[in-house]
Short mmCIF file of C-alpha atoms in Angstrom, two decimals:
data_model
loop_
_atom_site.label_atom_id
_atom_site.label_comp_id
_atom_site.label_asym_id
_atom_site.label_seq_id
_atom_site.Cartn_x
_atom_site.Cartn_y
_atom_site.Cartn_z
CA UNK S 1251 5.24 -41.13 21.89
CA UNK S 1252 6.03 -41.17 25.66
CA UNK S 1253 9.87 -40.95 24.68
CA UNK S 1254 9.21 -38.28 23.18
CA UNK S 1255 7.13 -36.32 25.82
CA UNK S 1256 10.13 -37.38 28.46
CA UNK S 1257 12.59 -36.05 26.17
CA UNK S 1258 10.88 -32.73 26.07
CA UNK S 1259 10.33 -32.66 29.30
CA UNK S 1260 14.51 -33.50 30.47
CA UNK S 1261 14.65 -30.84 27.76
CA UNK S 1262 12.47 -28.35 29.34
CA UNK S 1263 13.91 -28.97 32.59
CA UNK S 1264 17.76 -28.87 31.47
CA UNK S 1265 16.75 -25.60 29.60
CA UNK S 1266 15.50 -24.21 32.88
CA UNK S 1267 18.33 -24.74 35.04
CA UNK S 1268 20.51 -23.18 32.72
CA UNK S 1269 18.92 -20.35 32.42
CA UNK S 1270 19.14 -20.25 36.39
CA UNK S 1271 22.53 -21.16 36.58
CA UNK S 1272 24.09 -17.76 36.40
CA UNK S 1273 21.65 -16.56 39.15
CA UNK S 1274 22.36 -19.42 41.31
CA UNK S 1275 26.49 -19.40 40.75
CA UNK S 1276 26.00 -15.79 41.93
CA UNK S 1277 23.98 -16.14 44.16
CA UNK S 1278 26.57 -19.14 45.97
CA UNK S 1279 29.44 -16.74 45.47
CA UNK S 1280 27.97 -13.65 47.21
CA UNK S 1281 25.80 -15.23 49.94
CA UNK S 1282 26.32 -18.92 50.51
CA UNK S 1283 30.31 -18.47 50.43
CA UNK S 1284 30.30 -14.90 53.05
CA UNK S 1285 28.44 -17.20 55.09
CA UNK S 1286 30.38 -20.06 55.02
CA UNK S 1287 33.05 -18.16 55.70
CA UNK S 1288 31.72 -16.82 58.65
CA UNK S 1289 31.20 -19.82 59.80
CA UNK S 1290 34.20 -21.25 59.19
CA UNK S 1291 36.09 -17.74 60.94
CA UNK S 1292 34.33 -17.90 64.35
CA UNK S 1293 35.62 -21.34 65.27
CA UNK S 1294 39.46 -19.47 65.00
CA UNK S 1295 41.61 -17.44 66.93
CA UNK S 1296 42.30 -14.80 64.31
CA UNK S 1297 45.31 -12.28 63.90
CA UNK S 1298 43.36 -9.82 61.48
CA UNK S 1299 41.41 -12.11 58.91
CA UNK S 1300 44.12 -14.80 59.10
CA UNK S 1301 42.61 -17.96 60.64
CA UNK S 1302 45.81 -18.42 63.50
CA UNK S 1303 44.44 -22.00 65.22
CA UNK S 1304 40.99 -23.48 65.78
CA UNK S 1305 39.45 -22.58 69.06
CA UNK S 1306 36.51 -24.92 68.67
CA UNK S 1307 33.50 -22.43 70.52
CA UNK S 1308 36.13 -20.03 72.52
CA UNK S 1309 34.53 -17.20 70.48
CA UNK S 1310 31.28 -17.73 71.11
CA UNK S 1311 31.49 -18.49 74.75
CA UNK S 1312 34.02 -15.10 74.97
CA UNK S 1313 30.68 -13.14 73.29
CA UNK S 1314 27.98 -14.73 75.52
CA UNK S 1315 29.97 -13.97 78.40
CA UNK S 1316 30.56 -10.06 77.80
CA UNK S 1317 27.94 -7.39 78.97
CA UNK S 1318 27.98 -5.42 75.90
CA UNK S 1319 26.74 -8.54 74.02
CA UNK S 1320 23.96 -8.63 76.31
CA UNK S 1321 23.63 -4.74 76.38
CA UNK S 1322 23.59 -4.57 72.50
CA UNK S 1323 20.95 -8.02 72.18
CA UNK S 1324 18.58 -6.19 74.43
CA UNK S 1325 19.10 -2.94 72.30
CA UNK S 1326 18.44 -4.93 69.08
CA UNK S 1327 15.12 -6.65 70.29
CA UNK S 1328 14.18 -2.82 71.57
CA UNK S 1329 14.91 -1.13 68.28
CA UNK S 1330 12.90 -3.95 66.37
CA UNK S 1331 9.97 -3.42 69.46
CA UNK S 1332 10.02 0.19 68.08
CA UNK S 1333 10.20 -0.16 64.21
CA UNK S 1334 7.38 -2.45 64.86
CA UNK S 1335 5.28 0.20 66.88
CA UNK S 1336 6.42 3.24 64.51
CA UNK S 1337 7.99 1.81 61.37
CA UNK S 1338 5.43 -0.80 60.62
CA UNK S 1339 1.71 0.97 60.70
CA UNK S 1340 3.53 4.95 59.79
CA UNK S 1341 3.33 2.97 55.82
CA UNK S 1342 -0.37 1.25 56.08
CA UNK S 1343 -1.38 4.64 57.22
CA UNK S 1344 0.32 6.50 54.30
CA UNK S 1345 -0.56 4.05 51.97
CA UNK S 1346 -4.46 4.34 53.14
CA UNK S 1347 -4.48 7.93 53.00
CA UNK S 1348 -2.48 8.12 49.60
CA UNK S 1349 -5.29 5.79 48.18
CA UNK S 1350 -8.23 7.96 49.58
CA UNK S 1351 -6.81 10.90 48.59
CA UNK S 1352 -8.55 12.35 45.54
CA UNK S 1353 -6.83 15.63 44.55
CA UNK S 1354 -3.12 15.64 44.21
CA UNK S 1355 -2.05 12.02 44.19
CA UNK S 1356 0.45 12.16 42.45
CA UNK S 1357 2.26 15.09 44.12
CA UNK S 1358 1.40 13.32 47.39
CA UNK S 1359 3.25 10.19 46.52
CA UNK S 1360 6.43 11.38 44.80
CA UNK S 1361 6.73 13.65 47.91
CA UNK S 1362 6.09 10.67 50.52
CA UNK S 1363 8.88 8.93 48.05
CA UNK S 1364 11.81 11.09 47.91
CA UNK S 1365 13.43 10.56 51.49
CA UNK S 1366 14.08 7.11 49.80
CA UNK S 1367 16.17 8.73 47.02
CA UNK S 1368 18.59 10.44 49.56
CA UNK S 1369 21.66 8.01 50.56
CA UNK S 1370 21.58 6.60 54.15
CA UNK S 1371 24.46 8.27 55.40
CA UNK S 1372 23.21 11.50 54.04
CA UNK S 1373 19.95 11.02 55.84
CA UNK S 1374 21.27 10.27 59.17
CA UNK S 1375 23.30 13.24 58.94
CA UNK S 1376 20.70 15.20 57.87
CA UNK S 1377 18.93 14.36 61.26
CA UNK S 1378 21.90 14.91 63.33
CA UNK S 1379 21.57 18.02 62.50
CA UNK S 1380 17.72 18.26 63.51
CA UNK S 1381 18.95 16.97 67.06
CA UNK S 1382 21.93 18.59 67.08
CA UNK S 1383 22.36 19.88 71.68
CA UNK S 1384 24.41 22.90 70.09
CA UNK S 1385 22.26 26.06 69.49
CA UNK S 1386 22.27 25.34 65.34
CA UNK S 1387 19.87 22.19 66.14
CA UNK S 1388 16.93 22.57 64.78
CA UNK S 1389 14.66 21.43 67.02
CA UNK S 1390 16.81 23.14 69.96
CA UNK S 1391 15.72 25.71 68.00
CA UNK S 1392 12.35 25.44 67.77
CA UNK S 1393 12.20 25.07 71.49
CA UNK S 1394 14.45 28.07 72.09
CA UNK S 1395 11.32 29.97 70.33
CA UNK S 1396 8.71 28.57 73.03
CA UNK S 1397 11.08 29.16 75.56
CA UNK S 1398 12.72 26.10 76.49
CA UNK S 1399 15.74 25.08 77.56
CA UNK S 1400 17.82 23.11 74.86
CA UNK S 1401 17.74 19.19 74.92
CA UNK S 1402 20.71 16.87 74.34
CA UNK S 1403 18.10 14.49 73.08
CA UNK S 1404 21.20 12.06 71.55
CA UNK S 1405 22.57 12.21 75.32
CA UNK S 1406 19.37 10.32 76.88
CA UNK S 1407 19.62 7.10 77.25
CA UNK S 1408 16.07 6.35 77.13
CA UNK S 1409 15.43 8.33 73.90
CA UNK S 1410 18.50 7.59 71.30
CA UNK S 1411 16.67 4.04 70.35
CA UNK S 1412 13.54 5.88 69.59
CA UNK S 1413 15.08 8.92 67.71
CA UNK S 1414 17.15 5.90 65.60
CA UNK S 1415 13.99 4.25 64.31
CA UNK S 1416 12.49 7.57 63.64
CA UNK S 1417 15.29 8.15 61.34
CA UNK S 1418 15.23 4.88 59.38
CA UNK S 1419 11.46 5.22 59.26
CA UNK S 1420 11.22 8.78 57.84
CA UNK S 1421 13.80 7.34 55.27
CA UNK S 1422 12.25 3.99 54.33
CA UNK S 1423 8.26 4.80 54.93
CA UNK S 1424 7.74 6.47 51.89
CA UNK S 1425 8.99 3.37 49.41
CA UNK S 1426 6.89 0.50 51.93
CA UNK S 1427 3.92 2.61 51.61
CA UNK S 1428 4.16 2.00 47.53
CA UNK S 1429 4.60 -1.26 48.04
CA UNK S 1430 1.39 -1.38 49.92
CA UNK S 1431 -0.74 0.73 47.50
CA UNK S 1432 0.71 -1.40 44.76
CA UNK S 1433 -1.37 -3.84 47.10
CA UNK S 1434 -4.12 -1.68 47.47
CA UNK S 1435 -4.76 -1.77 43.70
CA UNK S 1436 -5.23 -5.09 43.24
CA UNK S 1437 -8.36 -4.98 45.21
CA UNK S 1438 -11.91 -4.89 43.12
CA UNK S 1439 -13.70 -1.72 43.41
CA UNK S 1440 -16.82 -3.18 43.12
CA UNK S 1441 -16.24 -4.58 46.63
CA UNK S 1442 -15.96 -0.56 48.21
CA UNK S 1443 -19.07 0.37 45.86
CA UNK S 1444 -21.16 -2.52 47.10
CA UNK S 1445 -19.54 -1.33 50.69
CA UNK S 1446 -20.48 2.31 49.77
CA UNK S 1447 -24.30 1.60 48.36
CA UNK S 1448 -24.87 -0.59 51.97
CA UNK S 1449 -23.84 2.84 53.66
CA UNK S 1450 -20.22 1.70 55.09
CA UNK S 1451 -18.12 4.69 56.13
CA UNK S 1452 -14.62 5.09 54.98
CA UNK S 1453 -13.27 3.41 58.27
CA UNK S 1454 -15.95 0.36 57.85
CA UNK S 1455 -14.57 -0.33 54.22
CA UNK S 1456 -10.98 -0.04 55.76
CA UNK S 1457 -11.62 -2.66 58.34
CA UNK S 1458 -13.90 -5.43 56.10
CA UNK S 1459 -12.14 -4.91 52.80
CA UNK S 1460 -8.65 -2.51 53.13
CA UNK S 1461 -6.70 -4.82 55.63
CA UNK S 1462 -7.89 -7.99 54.89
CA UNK S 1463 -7.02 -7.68 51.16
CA UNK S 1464 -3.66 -6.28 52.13
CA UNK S 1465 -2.87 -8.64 55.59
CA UNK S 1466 -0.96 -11.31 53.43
CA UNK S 1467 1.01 -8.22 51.92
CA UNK S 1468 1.49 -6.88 55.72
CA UNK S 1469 2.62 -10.60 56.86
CA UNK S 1470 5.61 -10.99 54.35
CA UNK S 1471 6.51 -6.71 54.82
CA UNK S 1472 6.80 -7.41 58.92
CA UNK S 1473 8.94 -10.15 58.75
CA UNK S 1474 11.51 -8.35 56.04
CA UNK S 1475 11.22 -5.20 58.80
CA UNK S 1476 12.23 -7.67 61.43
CA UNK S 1477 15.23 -8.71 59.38
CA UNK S 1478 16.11 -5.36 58.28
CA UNK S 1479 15.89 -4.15 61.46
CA UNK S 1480 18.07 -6.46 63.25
CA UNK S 1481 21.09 -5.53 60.65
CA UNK S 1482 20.83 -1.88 61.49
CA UNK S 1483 24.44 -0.28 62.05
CA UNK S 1484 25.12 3.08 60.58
CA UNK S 1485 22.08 5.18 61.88
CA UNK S 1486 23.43 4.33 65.77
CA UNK S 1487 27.76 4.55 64.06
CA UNK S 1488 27.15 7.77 62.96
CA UNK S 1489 24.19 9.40 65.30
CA UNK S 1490 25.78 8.36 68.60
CA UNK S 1491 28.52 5.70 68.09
CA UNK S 1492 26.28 3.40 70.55
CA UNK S 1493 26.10 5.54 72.82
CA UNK S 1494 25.49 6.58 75.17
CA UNK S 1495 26.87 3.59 77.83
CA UNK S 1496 25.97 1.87 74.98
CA UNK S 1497 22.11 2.45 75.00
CA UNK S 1498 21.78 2.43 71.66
CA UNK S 1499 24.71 -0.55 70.79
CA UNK S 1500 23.19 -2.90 68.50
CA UNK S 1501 24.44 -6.19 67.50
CA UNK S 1502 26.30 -5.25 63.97
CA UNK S 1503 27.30 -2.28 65.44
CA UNK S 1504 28.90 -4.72 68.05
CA UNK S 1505 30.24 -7.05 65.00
CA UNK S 1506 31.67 -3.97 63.67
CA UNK S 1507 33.69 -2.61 66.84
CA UNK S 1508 35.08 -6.38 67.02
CA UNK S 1509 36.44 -6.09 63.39
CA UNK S 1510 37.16 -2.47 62.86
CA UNK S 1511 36.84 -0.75 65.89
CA UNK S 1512 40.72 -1.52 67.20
CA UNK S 1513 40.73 -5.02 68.02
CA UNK S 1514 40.42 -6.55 64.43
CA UNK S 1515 38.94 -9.79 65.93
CA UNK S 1516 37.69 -11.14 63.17
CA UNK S 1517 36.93 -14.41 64.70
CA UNK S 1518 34.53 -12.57 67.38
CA UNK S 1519 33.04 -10.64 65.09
CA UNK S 1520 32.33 -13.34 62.99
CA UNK S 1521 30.61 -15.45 66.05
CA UNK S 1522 28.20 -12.37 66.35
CA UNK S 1523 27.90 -12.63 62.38
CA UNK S 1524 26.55 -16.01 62.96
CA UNK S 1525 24.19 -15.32 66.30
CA UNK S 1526 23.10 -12.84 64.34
CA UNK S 1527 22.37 -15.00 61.48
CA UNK S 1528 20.66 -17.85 63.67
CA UNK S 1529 17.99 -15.32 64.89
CA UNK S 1530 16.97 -14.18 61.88
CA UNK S 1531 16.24 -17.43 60.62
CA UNK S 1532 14.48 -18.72 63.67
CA UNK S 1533 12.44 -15.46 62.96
CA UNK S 1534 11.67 -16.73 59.26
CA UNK S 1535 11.12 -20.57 60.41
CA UNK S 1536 8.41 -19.26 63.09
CA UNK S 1537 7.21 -17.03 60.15
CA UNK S 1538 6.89 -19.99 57.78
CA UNK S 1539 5.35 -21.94 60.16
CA UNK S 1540 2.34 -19.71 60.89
CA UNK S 1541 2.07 -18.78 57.55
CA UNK S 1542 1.21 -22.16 56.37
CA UNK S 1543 -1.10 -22.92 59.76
CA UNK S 1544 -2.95 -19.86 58.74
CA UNK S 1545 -2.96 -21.30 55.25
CA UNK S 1546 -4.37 -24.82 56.13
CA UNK S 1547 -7.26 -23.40 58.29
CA UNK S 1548 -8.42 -21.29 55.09
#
């Protein structure tokens, strides 16, 4: 009898990774080998993407040791500084509002939505356009109207980081806000009635019931925004090419100068790959970690 149950269960099991075999093989070939490659790349002196001689850590002390890597590092943690104040609580909010909303739900949601459908590319030149310094800008525009002078808003330093992560926000909001209702309806509603009968306002169910139910939800969605964040490359290519004096150079945009941008150093670009890579998962250890802390102590 117990031969049997451990053959069905080797059974079971052997079944199981089979049917995850395909995913995993994939998986390995698209990830684990780019990676490994990468790897592999930045410890070479490179003519193009052929590995010349090994250079042991020449890359990565050539990368450390330039100001634009600096330049672009501080850039990256400022654009992530300012998803996190913009990007991360625009969603909650329409989420919150899309849920209290009684009339028109459904408009209200397919509208907040469709900025998601548009291509990337096609958004970021779509806000070019909006902060355009010619005369067609549109918000030049608009201020020509009040009577102000036009702005070269992509020309100040201390403003092209901010007008980036407006862009990917007004883009990516709509589609994180989902996610979050999609939260949102997994709470009970006898929990807001019982709220409503002990006379809680709508921003005293919000605070006991809304965020709590959703703060798991909110946990895993900042540390994704973190990552996705810290990959960003074609909003600051095509809206100011890093500019300007590199204000707005960001770490792949910095990868991506090293291997297309005239040097095709593959082997420094692929360092930065990897630096790249090693913050991101220090990011999702420290994640892990306080996850399960805050875990144990419930």
């Amino acid at each position: 009898m117990n031969r049997t149950r451990i053959s069905a269960r080797w059974r079971q099991q052997i079944t199981s990774w089979l049917i995850m075999l395909p995913g995993i093989a994939l998986f390995a070939f698209f990830l684990w080998g780019p990676l490994l490659q990468s790897v592999r790349m930045s410890l070479y002196r490179t003519r193009n993407i052929e590995l010349v001689n090994f250079v042991w850590f020449d890359n990565y002390i050539s990368v450390f040791k330039r100001e634009e890597f600096h330049q672009a590092l501080l850039n990256t943690f400022s654009y992530t500084f300012w998803s996190l104040l913009l990007g991360f609580f625009i969603p909650i909010f329409m989420a919150l509002v899309i849920g209290e909303t009684v009339r028109g739900k459904g408009f209200i949601r397919t509208a907040a939505y469709i900025p998601n459908i548009l291509p990337g590319l096609a958004a970021v030149i779509l806000w070019t356009a909006f902060f355009s310094a010619e005369r067609t800008g549109v918000i030049n525009i608009l201020l020509g109207k009040l009577g102000i002078e036009r702005m070269a808003f992509l020309s100040e330093a201390s403003l092209v980081i901010p007008i980036i992560v407006i862009t990917a926000t007004w883009k990516g909001a709509g589609a994180t806000a989902l996610i979050y209702m999609a939260g949102l309806a997994g709470i009970n509603p006898e929990l807001y009635e019982a709220a409503t009968i002990d006379g809680a306002g709508i921003w005293r169910r919000i605070r006991h019931i809304t965020l709590p139910a959703i703060f798991s939800l909110g946990s895993t969605m900042l540390i994704l925004q973190i990552i996705s964040i810290f990959q960003i490359m074609y909003e600051p290519l095509v809206l100011t090419k890093g500019g300007p004096d590199n204000a707005s150079l960001s770490l792949m945009l910095l990868m991506w100068r090293y291997a297309f941008g005239g040097t095709m150093d593959f082997g420094r670009a692929s360092a930065v790959a990897v630096i790249i890579s090693v913050i991101l998962l220090a990011f999702t250890v420290l994640y892990s970690i306080v996850n399960r802390r805050k875990t144990d102590w419930e």
